[in-house]
PDB file of C-alpha atoms in Angstrom:
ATOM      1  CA  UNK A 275     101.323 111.304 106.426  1.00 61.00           C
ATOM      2  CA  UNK A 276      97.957 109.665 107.849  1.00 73.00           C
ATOM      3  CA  UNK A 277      97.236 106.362 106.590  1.00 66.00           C
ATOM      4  CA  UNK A 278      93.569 108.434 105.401  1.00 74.00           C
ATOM      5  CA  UNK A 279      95.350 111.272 103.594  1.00 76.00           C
ATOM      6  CA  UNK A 280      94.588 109.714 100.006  1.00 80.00           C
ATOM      7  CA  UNK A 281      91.321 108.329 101.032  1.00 89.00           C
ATOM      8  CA  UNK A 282      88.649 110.233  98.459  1.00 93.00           C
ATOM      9  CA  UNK A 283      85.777 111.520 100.095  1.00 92.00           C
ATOM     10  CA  UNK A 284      83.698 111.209  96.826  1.00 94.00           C
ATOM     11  CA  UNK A 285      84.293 107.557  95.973  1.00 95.00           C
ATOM     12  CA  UNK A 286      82.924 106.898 100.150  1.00 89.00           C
ATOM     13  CA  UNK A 287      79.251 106.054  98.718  1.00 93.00           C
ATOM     14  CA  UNK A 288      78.906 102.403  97.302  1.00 95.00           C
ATOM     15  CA  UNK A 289      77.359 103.529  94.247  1.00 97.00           C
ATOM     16  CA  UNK A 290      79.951 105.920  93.136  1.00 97.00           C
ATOM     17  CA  UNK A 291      82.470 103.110  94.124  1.00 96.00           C
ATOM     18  CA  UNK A 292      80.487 100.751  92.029  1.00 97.00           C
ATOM     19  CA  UNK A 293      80.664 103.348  89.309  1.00 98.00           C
ATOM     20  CA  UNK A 294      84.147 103.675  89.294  1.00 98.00           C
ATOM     21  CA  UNK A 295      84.645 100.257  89.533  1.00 97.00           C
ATOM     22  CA  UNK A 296      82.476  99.354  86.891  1.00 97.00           C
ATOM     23  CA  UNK A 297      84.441 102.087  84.277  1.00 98.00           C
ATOM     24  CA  UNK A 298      88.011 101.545  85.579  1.00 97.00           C
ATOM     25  CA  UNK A 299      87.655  97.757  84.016  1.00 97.00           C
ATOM     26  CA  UNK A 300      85.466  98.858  81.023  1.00 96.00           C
ATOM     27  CA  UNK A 301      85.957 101.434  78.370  1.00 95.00           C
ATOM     28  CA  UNK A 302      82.494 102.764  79.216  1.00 96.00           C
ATOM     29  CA  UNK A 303      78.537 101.713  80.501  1.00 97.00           C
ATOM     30  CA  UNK A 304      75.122 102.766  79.720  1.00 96.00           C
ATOM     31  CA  UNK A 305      73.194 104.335  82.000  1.00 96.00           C
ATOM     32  CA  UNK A 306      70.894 100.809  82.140  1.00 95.00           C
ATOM     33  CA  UNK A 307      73.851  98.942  82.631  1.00 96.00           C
ATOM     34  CA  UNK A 308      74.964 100.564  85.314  1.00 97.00           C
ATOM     35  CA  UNK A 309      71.589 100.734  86.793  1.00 97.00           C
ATOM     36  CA  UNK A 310      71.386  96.390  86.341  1.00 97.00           C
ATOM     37  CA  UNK A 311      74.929  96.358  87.871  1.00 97.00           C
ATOM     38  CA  UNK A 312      74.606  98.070  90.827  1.00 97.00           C
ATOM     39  CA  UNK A 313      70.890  97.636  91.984  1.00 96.00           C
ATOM     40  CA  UNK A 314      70.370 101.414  91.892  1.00 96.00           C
ATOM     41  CA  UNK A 315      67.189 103.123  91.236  1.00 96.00           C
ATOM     42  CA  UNK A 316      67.110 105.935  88.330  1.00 95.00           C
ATOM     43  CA  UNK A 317      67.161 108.799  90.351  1.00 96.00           C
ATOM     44  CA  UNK A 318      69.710 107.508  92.322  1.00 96.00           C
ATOM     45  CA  UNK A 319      71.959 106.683  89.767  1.00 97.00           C
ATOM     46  CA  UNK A 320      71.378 109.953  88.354  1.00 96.00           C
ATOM     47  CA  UNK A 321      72.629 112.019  91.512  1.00 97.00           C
ATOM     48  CA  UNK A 322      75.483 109.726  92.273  1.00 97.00           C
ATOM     49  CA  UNK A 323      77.110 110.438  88.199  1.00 97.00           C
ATOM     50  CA  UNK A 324      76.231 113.447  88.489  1.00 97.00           C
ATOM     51  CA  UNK A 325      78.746 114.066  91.472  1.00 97.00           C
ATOM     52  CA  UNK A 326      81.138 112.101  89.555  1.00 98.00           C
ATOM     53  CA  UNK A 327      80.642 114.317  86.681  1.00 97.00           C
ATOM     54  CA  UNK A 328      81.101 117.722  88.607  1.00 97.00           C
ATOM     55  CA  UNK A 329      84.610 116.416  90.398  1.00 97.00           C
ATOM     56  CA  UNK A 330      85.205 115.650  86.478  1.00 98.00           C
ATOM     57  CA  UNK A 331      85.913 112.192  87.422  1.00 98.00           C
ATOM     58  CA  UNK A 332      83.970 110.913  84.511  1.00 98.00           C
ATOM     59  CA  UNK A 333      82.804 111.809  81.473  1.00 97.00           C
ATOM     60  CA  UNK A 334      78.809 112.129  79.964  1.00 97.00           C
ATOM     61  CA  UNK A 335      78.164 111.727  76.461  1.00 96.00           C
ATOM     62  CA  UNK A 336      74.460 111.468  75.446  1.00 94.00           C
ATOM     63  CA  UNK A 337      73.290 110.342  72.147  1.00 92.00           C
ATOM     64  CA  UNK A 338      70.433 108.449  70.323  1.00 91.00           C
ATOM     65  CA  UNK A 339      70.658 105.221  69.189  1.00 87.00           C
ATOM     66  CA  UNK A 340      67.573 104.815  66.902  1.00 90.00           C
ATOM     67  CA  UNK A 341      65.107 106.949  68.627  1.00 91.00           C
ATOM     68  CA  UNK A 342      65.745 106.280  72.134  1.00 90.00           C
ATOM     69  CA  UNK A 343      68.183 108.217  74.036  1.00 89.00           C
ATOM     70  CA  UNK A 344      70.911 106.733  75.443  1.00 92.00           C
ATOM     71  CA  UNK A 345      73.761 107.721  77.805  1.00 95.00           C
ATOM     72  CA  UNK A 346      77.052 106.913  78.712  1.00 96.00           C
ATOM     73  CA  UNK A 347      79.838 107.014  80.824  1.00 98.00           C
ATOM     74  CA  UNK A 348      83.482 106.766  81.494  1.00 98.00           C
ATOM     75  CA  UNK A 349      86.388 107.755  83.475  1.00 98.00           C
ATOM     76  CA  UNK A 350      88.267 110.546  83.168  1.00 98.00           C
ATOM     77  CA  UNK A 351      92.269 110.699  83.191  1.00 98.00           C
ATOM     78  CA  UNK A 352      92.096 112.374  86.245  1.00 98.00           C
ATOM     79  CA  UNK A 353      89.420 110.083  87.857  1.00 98.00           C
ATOM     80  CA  UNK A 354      91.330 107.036  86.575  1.00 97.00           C
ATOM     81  CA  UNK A 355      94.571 108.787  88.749  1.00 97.00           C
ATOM     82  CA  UNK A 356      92.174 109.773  92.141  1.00 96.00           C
ATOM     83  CA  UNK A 357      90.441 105.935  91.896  1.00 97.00           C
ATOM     84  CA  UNK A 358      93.886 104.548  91.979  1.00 95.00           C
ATOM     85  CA  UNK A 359      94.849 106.601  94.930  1.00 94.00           C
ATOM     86  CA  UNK A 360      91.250 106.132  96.521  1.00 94.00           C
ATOM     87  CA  UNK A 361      92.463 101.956  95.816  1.00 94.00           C
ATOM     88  CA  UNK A 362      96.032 102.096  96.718  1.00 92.00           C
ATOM     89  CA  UNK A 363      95.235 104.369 100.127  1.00 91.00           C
ATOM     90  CA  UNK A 364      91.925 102.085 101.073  1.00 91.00           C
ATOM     91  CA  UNK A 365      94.482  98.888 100.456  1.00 91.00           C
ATOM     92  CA  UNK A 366      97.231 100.045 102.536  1.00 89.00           C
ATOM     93  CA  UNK A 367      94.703 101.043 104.885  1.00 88.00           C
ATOM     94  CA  UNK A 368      93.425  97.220 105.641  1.00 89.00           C
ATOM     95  CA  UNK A 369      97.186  96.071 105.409  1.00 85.00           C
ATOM     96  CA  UNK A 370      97.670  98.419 108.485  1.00 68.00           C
TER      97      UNK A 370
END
């Protein structure tokens, strides 16, 4: 087995990296946090969950909180398992 077999092609971008990061140690973010966190532009942010969202690594729920729309994220069971592997691969990786 290479030392890159468990190395996820969709976490390679910083922002989805950030993402990830950002949900693994929180039960969810806002779109604005997210945005604050990671120095990302709106439509940026946008196309980088919306990857996440179509390798159903995470998890969209959109809702109004007075009258202002507001959306959410988190991870996924199975992006929680392919982070871990992205982590545990990436880690081994730089112990090499």
């Amino acid at each position: 087995m290479s030392l890159i077999d468990n190395i996820n092609k969709a976490f390679d971008h910083r922002i989805r990296l950030g993402i990830m990061s950002i949900l693994m140690v929180n039960d969810y973010a806002d779109f604005n946090m997210l945005k604050e966190l990671l120095g990302a532009t709106d439509g940026n942010l946008a196309s980088h969950t919306k990857a996440l969202e179509k390798e159903d690594y995470i998890k969209v729920e959109k809702q109004f909180i007075g009258r202002k729309p507001n959306t959410r994220y988190s991870t996924t069971p199975l992006g929680k398992k392919e982070f871990q592997k992205h982590i545990d691969a990436l880690e081994k990786l730089i112990g090499k």
